[in-house]
Amino acid sequence: MHIAEIGEGQPILFLHGFPELWYSWRHQLLSLSSLGFRAIAPDLRGYGDTDVPTSVSSYSVHHIVGDLVALLDLLKIDRVFLVGHDWGSYISWWFCKLRPDRIRALVSLSVVHSPRNPNRKPLQSLSAAFGDDYYICKFQEPGVAEEDFARVDPAFIIKKFLVGRKPGLFRIHKDGLGHNPEKRIILPSWLSEEDVNYYASKFKQTGFTGGLNYYRAMDLNWELTAPWTGVQVKVPVKFIVGDLDITYNTPGVKEYIHKGGLRRDVPFLQELVIMEGVAHFLQEERPEEISAHIYDFIKKF
């Protein structure tokens, strides 16, 4: 496993999402280390300079959390502050349920806790609710999304994901995400061509299969985590999401967050932040604010 690490003091473990890398936390690594923390950001299994198994079964939540526990053991770290975004947030919620003894507190970005529905597999629910062109459904068949993405330079795919600001459901065009590659994508002020090229250089080496396998393991995770049905997250939590985030605007999510579901399942939720005018990749779009939110929360412990 490849990690980026800087600073000394109490450790913070940063977990990235798709299609991201440790690099997604570059601003927070510098900010939090300057405030007296040991900031650690791995490339998760399947990404960047970490090993990339090909089998979907190698991407279960038990494998990913197991990687992280092994990392903490290797670094001789007993407990950490955990910060997760996107799939890193999903992993963080499960880390807190599977091994709460290793977590001081959690700051979760973008992806809210999702209780396990014992009656129906996740993909059945998503397909029934949003249709087969919903991006998670479209990512399921091994090789299909990879073939689509391979039609263009990885930089084009990175831009498509990171720059998107439409808060509606993310659906894949019938011609694929890689269609219309000649269309120029204007980068926002918070994302440079240099940033995009770093991401692209790594995905050019590994391909996207590792990251896509997290989506493909959703039903497997559902099966493996049956014993944890109804288990609450019992560590102190701060949840942050942008009001333009596609996850926040997914039908049912706002109701879950604001009408008692989240506090029922996460009884130690201490802070809830809805950032105005911010989309999904908030730690890059508003790096100073996110660093301040993290610091203001974890300094209490």
mmCIF file with all atom_site columns, N, CA and C in Angstrom, residues 123-177:
data_model
loop_
_atom_site.group_PDB
_atom_site.id
_atom_site.type_symbol
_atom_site.label_atom_id
_atom_site.label_alt_id
_atom_site.label_comp_id
_atom_site.label_asym_id
_atom_site.label_entity_id
_atom_site.label_seq_id
_atom_site.pdbx_PDB_ins_code
_atom_site.Cartn_x
_atom_site.Cartn_y
_atom_site.Cartn_z
_atom_site.occupancy
_atom_site.B_iso_or_equiv
_atom_site.pdbx_formal_charge
_atom_site.auth_seq_id
_atom_site.auth_comp_id
_atom_site.auth_asym_id
_atom_site.auth_atom_id
_atom_site.pdbx_PDB_model_num
ATOM 1   N N  . LEU A 1 123 ? -28.285 -3.363 -5.300  1.00 0.00 ? 123 LEU A N  1
ATOM 2   C CA . LEU A 1 123 ? -28.446 -3.127 -6.728  1.00 0.00 ? 123 LEU A CA 1
ATOM 3   C C  . LEU A 1 123 ? -29.885 -3.322 -7.181  1.00 0.00 ? 123 LEU A C  1
ATOM 4   N N  . GLN A 1 124 ? -30.605 -4.220 -6.531  1.00 0.00 ? 124 GLN A N  1
ATOM 5   C CA . GLN A 1 124 ? -32.030 -4.347 -6.818  1.00 0.00 ? 124 GLN A CA 1
ATOM 6   C C  . GLN A 1 124 ? -32.744 -3.045 -6.496  1.00 0.00 ? 124 GLN A C  1
ATOM 7   N N  . SER A 1 125 ? -32.413 -2.468 -5.345  1.00 0.00 ? 125 SER A N  1
ATOM 8   C CA . SER A 1 125 ? -33.056 -1.224 -4.917  1.00 0.00 ? 125 SER A CA 1
ATOM 9   C C  . SER A 1 125 ? -32.717 -0.080 -5.860  1.00 0.00 ? 125 SER A C  1
ATOM 10  N N  . LEU A 1 126 ? -31.440 0.049  -6.234  1.00 0.00 ? 126 LEU A N  1
ATOM 11  C CA . LEU A 1 126 ? -31.016 1.149  -7.096  1.00 0.00 ? 126 LEU A CA 1
ATOM 12  C C  . LEU A 1 126 ? -31.629 1.037  -8.487  1.00 0.00 ? 126 LEU A C  1
ATOM 13  N N  . SER A 1 127 ? -31.635 -0.160 -9.046  1.00 0.00 ? 127 SER A N  1
ATOM 14  C CA . SER A 1 127 ? -32.198 -0.359 -10.376 1.00 0.00 ? 127 SER A CA 1
ATOM 15  C C  . SER A 1 127 ? -33.695 -0.065 -10.389 1.00 0.00 ? 127 SER A C  1
ATOM 16  N N  . ALA A 1 128 ? -34.391 -0.527 -9.344  1.00 0.00 ? 128 ALA A N  1
ATOM 17  C CA . ALA A 1 128 ? -35.836 -0.308 -9.272  1.00 0.00 ? 128 ALA A CA 1
ATOM 18  C C  . ALA A 1 128 ? -36.167 1.164  -9.095  1.00 0.00 ? 128 ALA A C  1
ATOM 19  N N  . ALA A 1 129 ? -35.348 1.862  -8.323  1.00 0.00 ? 129 ALA A N  1
ATOM 20  C CA . ALA A 1 129 ? -35.642 3.266  -8.018  1.00 0.00 ? 129 ALA A CA 1
ATOM 21  C C  . ALA A 1 129 ? -35.200 4.211  -9.127  1.00 0.00 ? 129 ALA A C  1
ATOM 22  N N  . PHE A 1 130 ? -34.043 3.951  -9.746  1.00 0.00 ? 130 PHE A N  1
ATOM 23  C CA . PHE A 1 130 ? -33.430 4.941  -10.628 1.00 0.00 ? 130 PHE A CA 1
ATOM 24  C C  . PHE A 1 130 ? -33.224 4.472  -12.065 1.00 0.00 ? 130 PHE A C  1
ATOM 25  N N  . GLY A 1 131 ? -33.437 3.204  -12.339 1.00 0.00 ? 131 GLY A N  1
ATOM 26  C CA . GLY A 1 131 ? -33.292 2.700  -13.701 1.00 0.00 ? 131 GLY A CA 1
ATOM 27  C C  . GLY A 1 131 ? -31.903 2.158  -13.993 1.00 0.00 ? 131 GLY A C  1
ATOM 28  N N  . ASP A 1 132 ? -31.821 1.408  -15.075 1.00 0.00 ? 132 ASP A N  1
ATOM 29  C CA . ASP A 1 132 ? -30.563 0.734  -15.415 1.00 0.00 ? 132 ASP A CA 1
ATOM 30  C C  . ASP A 1 132 ? -29.509 1.671  -15.978 1.00 0.00 ? 132 ASP A C  1
ATOM 31  N N  . ASP A 1 133 ? -29.886 2.930  -16.321 1.00 0.00 ? 133 ASP A N  1
ATOM 32  C CA . ASP A 1 133 ? -28.873 3.864  -16.803 1.00 0.00 ? 133 ASP A CA 1
ATOM 33  C C  . ASP A 1 133 ? -28.262 4.684  -15.666 1.00 0.00 ? 133 ASP A C  1
ATOM 34  N N  . TYR A 1 134 ? -28.705 4.427  -14.442 1.00 0.00 ? 134 TYR A N  1
ATOM 35  C CA . TYR A 1 134 ? -28.069 5.051  -13.276 1.00 0.00 ? 134 TYR A CA 1
ATOM 36  C C  . TYR A 1 134 ? -26.615 4.593  -13.222 1.00 0.00 ? 134 TYR A C  1
ATOM 37  N N  . TYR A 1 135 ? -25.709 5.505  -12.914 1.00 0.00 ? 135 TYR A N  1
ATOM 38  C CA . TYR A 1 135 ? -24.282 5.215  -13.111 1.00 0.00 ? 135 TYR A CA 1
ATOM 39  C C  . TYR A 1 135 ? -23.804 3.982  -12.352 1.00 0.00 ? 135 TYR A C  1
ATOM 40  N N  . ILE A 1 136 ? -24.287 3.759  -11.136 1.00 0.00 ? 136 ILE A N  1
ATOM 41  C CA . ILE A 1 136 ? -23.850 2.594  -10.373 1.00 0.00 ? 136 ILE A CA 1
ATOM 42  C C  . ILE A 1 136 ? -24.286 1.309  -11.070 1.00 0.00 ? 136 ILE A C  1
ATOM 43  N N  . CYS A 1 137 ? -25.489 1.311  -11.621 1.00 0.00 ? 137 CYS A N  1
ATOM 44  C CA . CYS A 1 137 ? -25.969 0.142  -12.370 1.00 0.00 ? 137 CYS A CA 1
ATOM 45  C C  . CYS A 1 137 ? -25.152 -0.068 -13.635 1.00 0.00 ? 137 CYS A C  1
ATOM 46  N N  . LYS A 1 138 ? -24.808 1.025  -14.305 1.00 0.00 ? 138 LYS A N  1
ATOM 47  C CA . LYS A 1 138 ? -24.037 0.933  -15.552 1.00 0.00 ? 138 LYS A CA 1
ATOM 48  C C  . LYS A 1 138 ? -22.603 0.443  -15.316 1.00 0.00 ? 138 LYS A C  1
ATOM 49  N N  . PHE A 1 139 ? -22.109 0.606  -14.092 1.00 0.00 ? 139 PHE A N  1
ATOM 50  C CA . PHE A 1 139 ? -20.740 0.198  -13.777 1.00 0.00 ? 139 PHE A CA 1
ATOM 51  C C  . PHE A 1 139 ? -20.628 -1.290 -13.455 1.00 0.00 ? 139 PHE A C  1
ATOM 52  N N  . GLN A 1 140 ? -21.737 -2.029 -13.387 1.00 0.00 ? 140 GLN A N  1
ATOM 53  C CA . GLN A 1 140 ? -21.703 -3.373 -12.832 1.00 0.00 ? 140 GLN A CA 1
ATOM 54  C C  . GLN A 1 140 ? -21.042 -4.417 -13.728 1.00 0.00 ? 140 GLN A C  1
ATOM 55  N N  . GLU A 1 141 ? -21.278 -4.381 -15.010 1.00 0.00 ? 141 GLU A N  1
ATOM 56  C CA . GLU A 1 141 ? -20.756 -5.423 -15.905 1.00 0.00 ? 141 GLU A CA 1
ATOM 57  C C  . GLU A 1 141 ? -19.252 -5.243 -16.105 1.00 0.00 ? 141 GLU A C  1
ATOM 58  N N  . PRO A 1 142 ? -18.445 -6.191 -15.646 1.00 0.00 ? 142 PRO A N  1
ATOM 59  C CA . PRO A 1 142 ? -16.991 -6.052 -15.782 1.00 0.00 ? 142 PRO A CA 1
ATOM 60  C C  . PRO A 1 142 ? -16.579 -5.828 -17.235 1.00 0.00 ? 142 PRO A C  1
ATOM 61  N N  . GLY A 1 143 ? -15.747 -4.847 -17.440 1.00 0.00 ? 143 GLY A N  1
ATOM 62  C CA . GLY A 1 143 ? -15.195 -4.571 -18.755 1.00 0.00 ? 143 GLY A CA 1
ATOM 63  C C  . GLY A 1 143 ? -15.951 -3.542 -19.565 1.00 0.00 ? 143 GLY A C  1
ATOM 64  N N  . VAL A 1 144 ? -17.234 -3.332 -19.271 1.00 0.00 ? 144 VAL A N  1
ATOM 65  C CA . VAL A 1 144 ? -18.035 -2.419 -20.093 1.00 0.00 ? 144 VAL A CA 1
ATOM 66  C C  . VAL A 1 144 ? -17.619 -0.972 -19.857 1.00 0.00 ? 144 VAL A C  1
ATOM 67  N N  . ALA A 1 145 ? -17.598 -0.542 -18.608 1.00 0.00 ? 145 ALA A N  1
ATOM 68  C CA . ALA A 1 145 ? -17.173 0.828  -18.311 1.00 0.00 ? 145 ALA A CA 1
ATOM 69  C C  . ALA A 1 145 ? -15.711 1.034  -18.697 1.00 0.00 ? 145 ALA A C  1
ATOM 70  N N  . GLU A 1 146 ? -14.887 -0.001 -18.480 1.00 0.00 ? 146 GLU A N  1
ATOM 71  C CA . GLU A 1 146 ? -13.472 0.112  -18.845 1.00 0.00 ? 146 GLU A CA 1
ATOM 72  C C  . GLU A 1 146 ? -13.315 0.359  -20.345 1.00 0.00 ? 146 GLU A C  1
ATOM 73  N N  . GLU A 1 147 ? -14.099 -0.345 -21.143 1.00 0.00 ? 147 GLU A N  1
ATOM 74  C CA . GLU A 1 147 ? -14.038 -0.165 -22.594 1.00 0.00 ? 147 GLU A CA 1
ATOM 75  C C  . GLU A 1 147 ? -14.488 1.241  -22.977 1.00 0.00 ? 147 GLU A C  1
ATOM 76  N N  . ASP A 1 148 ? -15.531 1.715  -22.323 1.00 0.00 ? 148 ASP A N  1
ATOM 77  C CA . ASP A 1 148 ? -16.021 3.065  -22.566 1.00 0.00 ? 148 ASP A CA 1
ATOM 78  C C  . ASP A 1 148 ? -14.947 4.094  -22.217 1.00 0.00 ? 148 ASP A C  1
ATOM 79  N N  . PHE A 1 149 ? -14.369 3.974  -21.032 1.00 0.00 ? 149 PHE A N  1
ATOM 80  C CA . PHE A 1 149 ? -13.358 4.930  -20.578 1.00 0.00 ? 149 PHE A CA 1
ATOM 81  C C  . PHE A 1 149 ? -12.113 4.896  -21.457 1.00 0.00 ? 149 PHE A C  1
ATOM 82  N N  . ALA A 1 150 ? -11.796 3.730  -22.003 1.00 0.00 ? 150 ALA A N  1
ATOM 83  C CA . ALA A 1 150 ? -10.573 3.574  -22.796 1.00 0.00 ? 150 ALA A CA 1
ATOM 84  C C  . ALA A 1 150 ? -10.650 4.287  -24.139 1.00 0.00 ? 150 ALA A C  1
ATOM 85  N N  . ARG A 1 151 ? -11.838 4.741  -24.506 1.00 0.00 ? 151 ARG A N  1
ATOM 86  C CA . ARG A 1 151 ? -11.980 5.452  -25.786 1.00 0.00 ? 151 ARG A CA 1
ATOM 87  C C  . ARG A 1 151 ? -11.351 6.838  -25.737 1.00 0.00 ? 151 ARG A C  1
ATOM 88  N N  . VAL A 1 152 ? -11.093 7.342  -24.544 1.00 0.00 ? 152 VAL A N  1
ATOM 89  C CA . VAL A 1 152 ? -10.556 8.693  -24.388 1.00 0.00 ? 152 VAL A CA 1
ATOM 90  C C  . VAL A 1 152 ? -9.377  8.672  -23.424 1.00 0.00 ? 152 VAL A C  1
ATOM 91  N N  . ASP A 1 153 ? -8.666  9.773  -23.393 1.00 0.00 ? 153 ASP A N  1
ATOM 92  C CA . ASP A 1 153 ? -7.569  9.913  -22.436 1.00 0.00 ? 153 ASP A CA 1
ATOM 93  C C  . ASP A 1 153 ? -8.131  9.924  -21.023 1.00 0.00 ? 153 ASP A C  1
ATOM 94  N N  . PRO A 1 154 ? -7.439  9.311  -20.052 1.00 0.00 ? 154 PRO A N  1
ATOM 95  C CA . PRO A 1 154 ? -7.933  9.331  -18.666 1.00 0.00 ? 154 PRO A CA 1
ATOM 96  C C  . PRO A 1 154 ? -8.203  10.737 -18.140 1.00 0.00 ? 154 PRO A C  1
ATOM 97  N N  . ALA A 1 155 ? -7.493  11.732 -18.653 1.00 0.00 ? 155 ALA A N  1
ATOM 98  C CA . ALA A 1 155 ? -7.711  13.112 -18.204 1.00 0.00 ? 155 ALA A CA 1
ATOM 99  C C  . ALA A 1 155 ? -9.137  13.555 -18.490 1.00 0.00 ? 155 ALA A C  1
ATOM 100 N N  . PHE A 1 156 ? -9.701  13.097 -19.603 1.00 0.00 ? 156 PHE A N  1
ATOM 101 C CA . PHE A 1 156 ? -11.077 13.456 -19.960 1.00 0.00 ? 156 PHE A CA 1
ATOM 102 C C  . PHE A 1 156 ? -12.056 12.892 -18.946 1.00 0.00 ? 156 PHE A C  1
ATOM 103 N N  . ILE A 1 157 ? -11.841 11.640 -18.517 1.00 0.00 ? 157 ILE A N  1
ATOM 104 C CA . ILE A 1 157 ? -12.713 11.003 -17.528 1.00 0.00 ? 157 ILE A CA 1
ATOM 105 C C  . ILE A 1 157 ? -12.587 11.705 -16.176 1.00 0.00 ? 157 ILE A C  1
ATOM 106 N N  . ILE A 1 158 ? -11.365 12.034 -15.791 1.00 0.00 ? 158 ILE A N  1
ATOM 107 C CA . ILE A 1 158 ? -11.143 12.743 -14.522 1.00 0.00 ? 158 ILE A CA 1
ATOM 108 C C  . ILE A 1 158 ? -11.897 14.067 -14.531 1.00 0.00 ? 158 ILE A C  1
ATOM 109 N N  . LYS A 1 159 ? -11.789 14.809 -15.604 1.00 0.00 ? 159 LYS A N  1
ATOM 110 C CA . LYS A 1 159 ? -12.481 16.090 -15.696 1.00 0.00 ? 159 LYS A CA 1
ATOM 111 C C  . LYS A 1 159 ? -13.992 15.911 -15.634 1.00 0.00 ? 159 LYS A C  1
ATOM 112 N N  . LYS A 1 160 ? -14.505 14.907 -16.324 1.00 0.00 ? 160 LYS A N  1
ATOM 113 C CA . LYS A 1 160 ? -15.945 14.644 -16.344 1.00 0.00 ? 160 LYS A CA 1
ATOM 114 C C  . LYS A 1 160 ? -16.478 14.481 -14.924 1.00 0.00 ? 160 LYS A C  1
ATOM 115 N N  . PHE A 1 161 ? -15.742 13.737 -14.109 1.00 0.00 ? 161 PHE A N  1
ATOM 116 C CA . PHE A 1 161 ? -16.193 13.485 -12.745 1.00 0.00 ? 161 PHE A CA 1
ATOM 117 C C  . PHE A 1 161 ? -15.979 14.693 -11.838 1.00 0.00 ? 161 PHE A C  1
ATOM 118 N N  . LEU A 1 162 ? -14.774 15.226 -11.821 1.00 0.00 ? 162 LEU A N  1
ATOM 119 C CA . LEU A 1 162 ? -14.443 16.250 -10.835 1.00 0.00 ? 162 LEU A CA 1
ATOM 120 C C  . LEU A 1 162 ? -15.127 17.582 -11.104 1.00 0.00 ? 162 LEU A C  1
ATOM 121 N N  . VAL A 1 163 ? -15.425 17.885 -12.362 1.00 0.00 ? 163 VAL A N  1
ATOM 122 C CA . VAL A 1 163 ? -15.967 19.196 -12.708 1.00 0.00 ? 163 VAL A CA 1
ATOM 123 C C  . VAL A 1 163 ? -17.499 19.224 -12.672 1.00 0.00 ? 163 VAL A C  1
ATOM 124 N N  . GLY A 1 164 ? -18.122 18.049 -12.702 1.00 0.00 ? 164 GLY A N  1
ATOM 125 C CA . GLY A 1 164 ? -19.578 17.999 -12.750 1.00 0.00 ? 164 GLY A CA 1
ATOM 126 C C  . GLY A 1 164 ? -20.247 18.699 -11.574 1.00 0.00 ? 164 GLY A C  1
ATOM 127 N N  . ARG A 1 165 ? -21.281 19.491 -11.860 1.00 0.00 ? 165 ARG A N  1
ATOM 128 C CA . ARG A 1 165 ? -21.955 20.236 -10.793 1.00 0.00 ? 165 ARG A CA 1
ATOM 129 C C  . ARG A 1 165 ? -23.481 20.109 -10.876 1.00 0.00 ? 165 ARG A C  1
ATOM 130 N N  . LYS A 1 166 ? -23.997 19.222 -11.717 1.00 0.00 ? 166 LYS A N  1
ATOM 131 C CA . LYS A 1 166 ? -25.435 19.050 -11.796 1.00 0.00 ? 166 LYS A CA 1
ATOM 132 C C  . LYS A 1 166 ? -25.893 18.181 -10.624 1.00 0.00 ? 166 LYS A C  1
ATOM 133 N N  . PRO A 1 167 ? -26.789 18.697 -9.787  1.00 0.00 ? 167 PRO A N  1
ATOM 134 C CA . PRO A 1 167 ? -27.154 17.952 -8.584  1.00 0.00 ? 167 PRO A CA 1
ATOM 135 C C  . PRO A 1 167 ? -28.144 16.821 -8.813  1.00 0.00 ? 167 PRO A C  1
ATOM 136 N N  . GLY A 1 168 ? -28.617 16.631 -10.041 1.00 0.00 ? 168 GLY A N  1
ATOM 137 C CA . GLY A 1 168 ? -29.575 15.565 -10.311 1.00 0.00 ? 168 GLY A CA 1
ATOM 138 C C  . GLY A 1 168 ? -28.913 14.196 -10.353 1.00 0.00 ? 168 GLY A C  1
ATOM 139 N N  . LEU A 1 169 ? -29.727 13.167 -10.584 1.00 0.00 ? 169 LEU A N  1
ATOM 140 C CA . LEU A 1 169 ? -29.204 11.812 -10.673 1.00 0.00 ? 169 LEU A CA 1
ATOM 141 C C  . LEU A 1 169 ? -28.170 11.714 -11.792 1.00 0.00 ? 169 LEU A C  1
ATOM 142 N N  . PHE A 1 170 ? -27.082 11.010 -11.512 1.00 0.00 ? 170 PHE A N  1
ATOM 143 C CA . PHE A 1 170 ? -26.003 10.838 -12.476 1.00 0.00 ? 170 PHE A CA 1
ATOM 144 C C  . PHE A 1 170 ? -26.319 9.615  -13.339 1.00 0.00 ? 170 PHE A C  1
ATOM 145 N N  . ARG A 1 171 ? -26.669 9.880  -14.583 1.00 0.00 ? 171 ARG A N  1
ATOM 146 C CA . ARG A 1 171 ? -26.971 8.808  -15.511 1.00 0.00 ? 171 ARG A CA 1
ATOM 147 C C  . ARG A 1 171 ? -25.907 8.774  -16.614 1.00 0.00 ? 171 ARG A C  1
ATOM 148 N N  . ILE A 1 172 ? -25.631 7.596  -17.115 1.00 0.00 ? 172 ILE A N  1
ATOM 149 C CA . ILE A 1 172 ? -24.642 7.429  -18.179 1.00 0.00 ? 172 ILE A CA 1
ATOM 150 C C  . ILE A 1 172 ? -25.347 7.471  -19.534 1.00 0.00 ? 172 ILE A C  1
ATOM 151 N N  . HIS A 1 173 ? -24.907 8.369  -20.399 1.00 0.00 ? 173 HIS A N  1
ATOM 152 C CA . HIS A 1 173 ? -25.445 8.508  -21.758 1.00 0.00 ? 173 HIS A CA 1
ATOM 153 C C  . HIS A 1 173 ? -25.382 7.168  -22.481 1.00 0.00 ? 173 HIS A C  1
ATOM 154 N N  . LYS A 1 174 ? -26.341 6.929  -23.366 1.00 0.00 ? 174 LYS A N  1
ATOM 155 C CA . LYS A 1 174 ? -26.389 5.644  -24.086 1.00 0.00 ? 174 LYS A CA 1
ATOM 156 C C  . LYS A 1 174 ? -25.105 5.364  -24.865 1.00 0.00 ? 174 LYS A C  1
ATOM 157 N N  . ASP A 1 175 ? -24.373 6.440  -25.219 1.00 0.00 ? 175 ASP A N  1
ATOM 158 C CA . ASP A 1 175 ? -23.106 6.260  -25.929 1.00 0.00 ? 175 ASP A CA 1
ATOM 159 C C  . ASP A 1 175 ? -21.913 6.198  -24.983 1.00 0.00 ? 175 ASP A C  1
ATOM 160 N N  . GLY A 1 176 ? -22.187 6.228  -23.686 1.00 0.00 ? 176 GLY A N  1
ATOM 161 C CA . GLY A 1 176 ? -21.119 6.089  -22.706 1.00 0.00 ? 176 GLY A CA 1
ATOM 162 C C  . GLY A 1 176 ? -20.576 7.417  -22.204 1.00 0.00 ? 176 GLY A C  1
ATOM 163 N N  . LEU A 1 177 ? -19.829 7.346  -21.115 1.00 0.00 ? 177 LEU A N  1
ATOM 164 C CA . LEU A 1 177 ? -19.240 8.548  -20.528 1.00 0.00 ? 177 LEU A CA 1
ATOM 165 C C  . LEU A 1 177 ? -18.134 9.114  -21.419 1.00 0.00 ? 177 LEU A C  1
#
